[in-house]
XYZ file of C-alpha atoms in Angstrom:
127
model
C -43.115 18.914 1.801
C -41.989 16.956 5.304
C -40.699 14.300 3.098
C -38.239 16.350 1.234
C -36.842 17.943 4.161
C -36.961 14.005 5.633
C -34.495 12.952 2.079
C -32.700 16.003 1.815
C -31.194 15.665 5.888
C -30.826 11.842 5.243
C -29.009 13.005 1.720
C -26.631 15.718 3.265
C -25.777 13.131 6.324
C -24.790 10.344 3.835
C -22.774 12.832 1.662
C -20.862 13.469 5.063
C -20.022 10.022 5.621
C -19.260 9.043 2.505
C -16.675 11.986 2.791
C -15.991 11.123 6.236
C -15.585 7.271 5.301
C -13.765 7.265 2.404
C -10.727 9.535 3.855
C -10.858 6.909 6.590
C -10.519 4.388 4.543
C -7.366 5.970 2.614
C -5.688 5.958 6.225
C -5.215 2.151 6.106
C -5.760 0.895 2.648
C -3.216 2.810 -0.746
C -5.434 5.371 -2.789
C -4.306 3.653 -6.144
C -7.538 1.380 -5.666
C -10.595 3.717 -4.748
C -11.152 1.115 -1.694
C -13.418 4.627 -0.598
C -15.800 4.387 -2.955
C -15.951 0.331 -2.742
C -16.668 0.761 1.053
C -19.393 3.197 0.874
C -21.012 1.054 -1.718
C -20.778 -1.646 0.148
C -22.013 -0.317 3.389
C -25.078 1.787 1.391
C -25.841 -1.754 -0.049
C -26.095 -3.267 3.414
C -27.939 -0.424 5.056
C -30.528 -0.695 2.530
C -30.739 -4.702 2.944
C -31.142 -4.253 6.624
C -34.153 -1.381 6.096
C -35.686 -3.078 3.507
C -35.283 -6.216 3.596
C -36.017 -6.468 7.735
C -36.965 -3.112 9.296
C -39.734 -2.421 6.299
C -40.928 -5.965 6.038
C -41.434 -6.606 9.102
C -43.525 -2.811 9.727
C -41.142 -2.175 12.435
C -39.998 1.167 10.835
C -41.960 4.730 9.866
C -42.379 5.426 6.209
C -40.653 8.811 7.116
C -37.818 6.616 8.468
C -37.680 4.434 5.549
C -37.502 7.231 3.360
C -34.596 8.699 5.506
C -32.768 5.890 5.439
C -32.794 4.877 2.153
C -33.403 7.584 -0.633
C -32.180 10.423 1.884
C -28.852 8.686 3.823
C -28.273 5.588 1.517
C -28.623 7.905 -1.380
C -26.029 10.568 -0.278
C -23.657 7.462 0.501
C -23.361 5.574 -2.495
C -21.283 6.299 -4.949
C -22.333 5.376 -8.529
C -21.248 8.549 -9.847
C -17.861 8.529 -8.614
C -17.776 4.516 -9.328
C -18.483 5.629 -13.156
C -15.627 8.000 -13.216
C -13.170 6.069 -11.274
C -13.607 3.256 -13.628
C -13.627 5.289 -16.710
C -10.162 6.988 -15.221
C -8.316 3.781 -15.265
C -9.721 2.558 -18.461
C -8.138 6.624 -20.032
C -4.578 5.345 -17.620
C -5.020 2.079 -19.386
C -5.409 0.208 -16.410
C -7.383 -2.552 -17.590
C -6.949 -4.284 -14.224
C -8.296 -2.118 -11.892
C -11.311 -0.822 -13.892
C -12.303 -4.657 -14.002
C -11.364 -5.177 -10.394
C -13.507 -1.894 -9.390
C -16.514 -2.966 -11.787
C -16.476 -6.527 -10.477
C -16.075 -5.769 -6.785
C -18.596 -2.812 -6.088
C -21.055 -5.171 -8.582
C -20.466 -8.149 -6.637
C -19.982 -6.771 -3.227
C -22.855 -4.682 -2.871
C -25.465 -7.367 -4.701
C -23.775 -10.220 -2.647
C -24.143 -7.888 0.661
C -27.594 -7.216 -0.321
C -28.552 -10.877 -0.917
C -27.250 -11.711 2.532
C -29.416 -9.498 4.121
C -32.541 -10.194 2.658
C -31.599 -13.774 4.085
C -30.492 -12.933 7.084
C -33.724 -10.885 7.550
C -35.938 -14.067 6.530
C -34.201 -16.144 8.651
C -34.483 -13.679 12.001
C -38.003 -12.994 10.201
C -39.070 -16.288 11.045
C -40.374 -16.610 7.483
């Protein structure tokens, strides 16, 4: 039972930032590009790299803190869901460009942000 309560905090704190994040984002950047989404996809991708790839590997976190971070927080920030329906919007507006931008950047981005971790985390591994 702890480890539900563990996911479902971690869960409700990364559906606040992704909330909090994304409107943050929309200050700077125009919302015809959901730059939100990409940015919380990117960031859950490297957040889940670091744990992983580093914190996990190398025993230097809890499994309770594992599972906080990364099916509780990481899964309340990422978007996939909203990444679906964004792209499926502009494909309805006709907006071939932007779907393929939006499928090619959170692919890309959040594998390629990923990938650097796990190096990154071999390389300050030692290994």
């Amino acid at each position: 039972m702890q480890n539900y309560i563990i996911v479902f905090v971690g869960a409700g704190l990364g559906g606040v930032l992704r909330y909090w994040l994304s409107g943050f984002v929309y200050k700077f950047l125009s919302p015809i590009f959901p730059y939100g989404t990409l940015t919380v996809n990117v960031l859950g991708s490297f957040i889940i790299g670091i744990v992983m790839y580093y914190l996990d590997a190398n025993e230097l976190i809890s499994q309770q803190l594992r599972l906080f971070l990364t099916i509780g927080l990481c899964g309340g920030l990422t978007t996939f869901s909203t990444f679906s329906y964004e792209t499926i919007n502009f494909l309805k507006e006709r907006e071939y460009l932007y779907a393929g931008l939006n499928i090619f950047f959170n692919l890309f981005l959040t594998l390629f942000v990923l990938f650097i971790t796990y190096k990154l985390s071999k390389i300050i591994s030692g290994d």
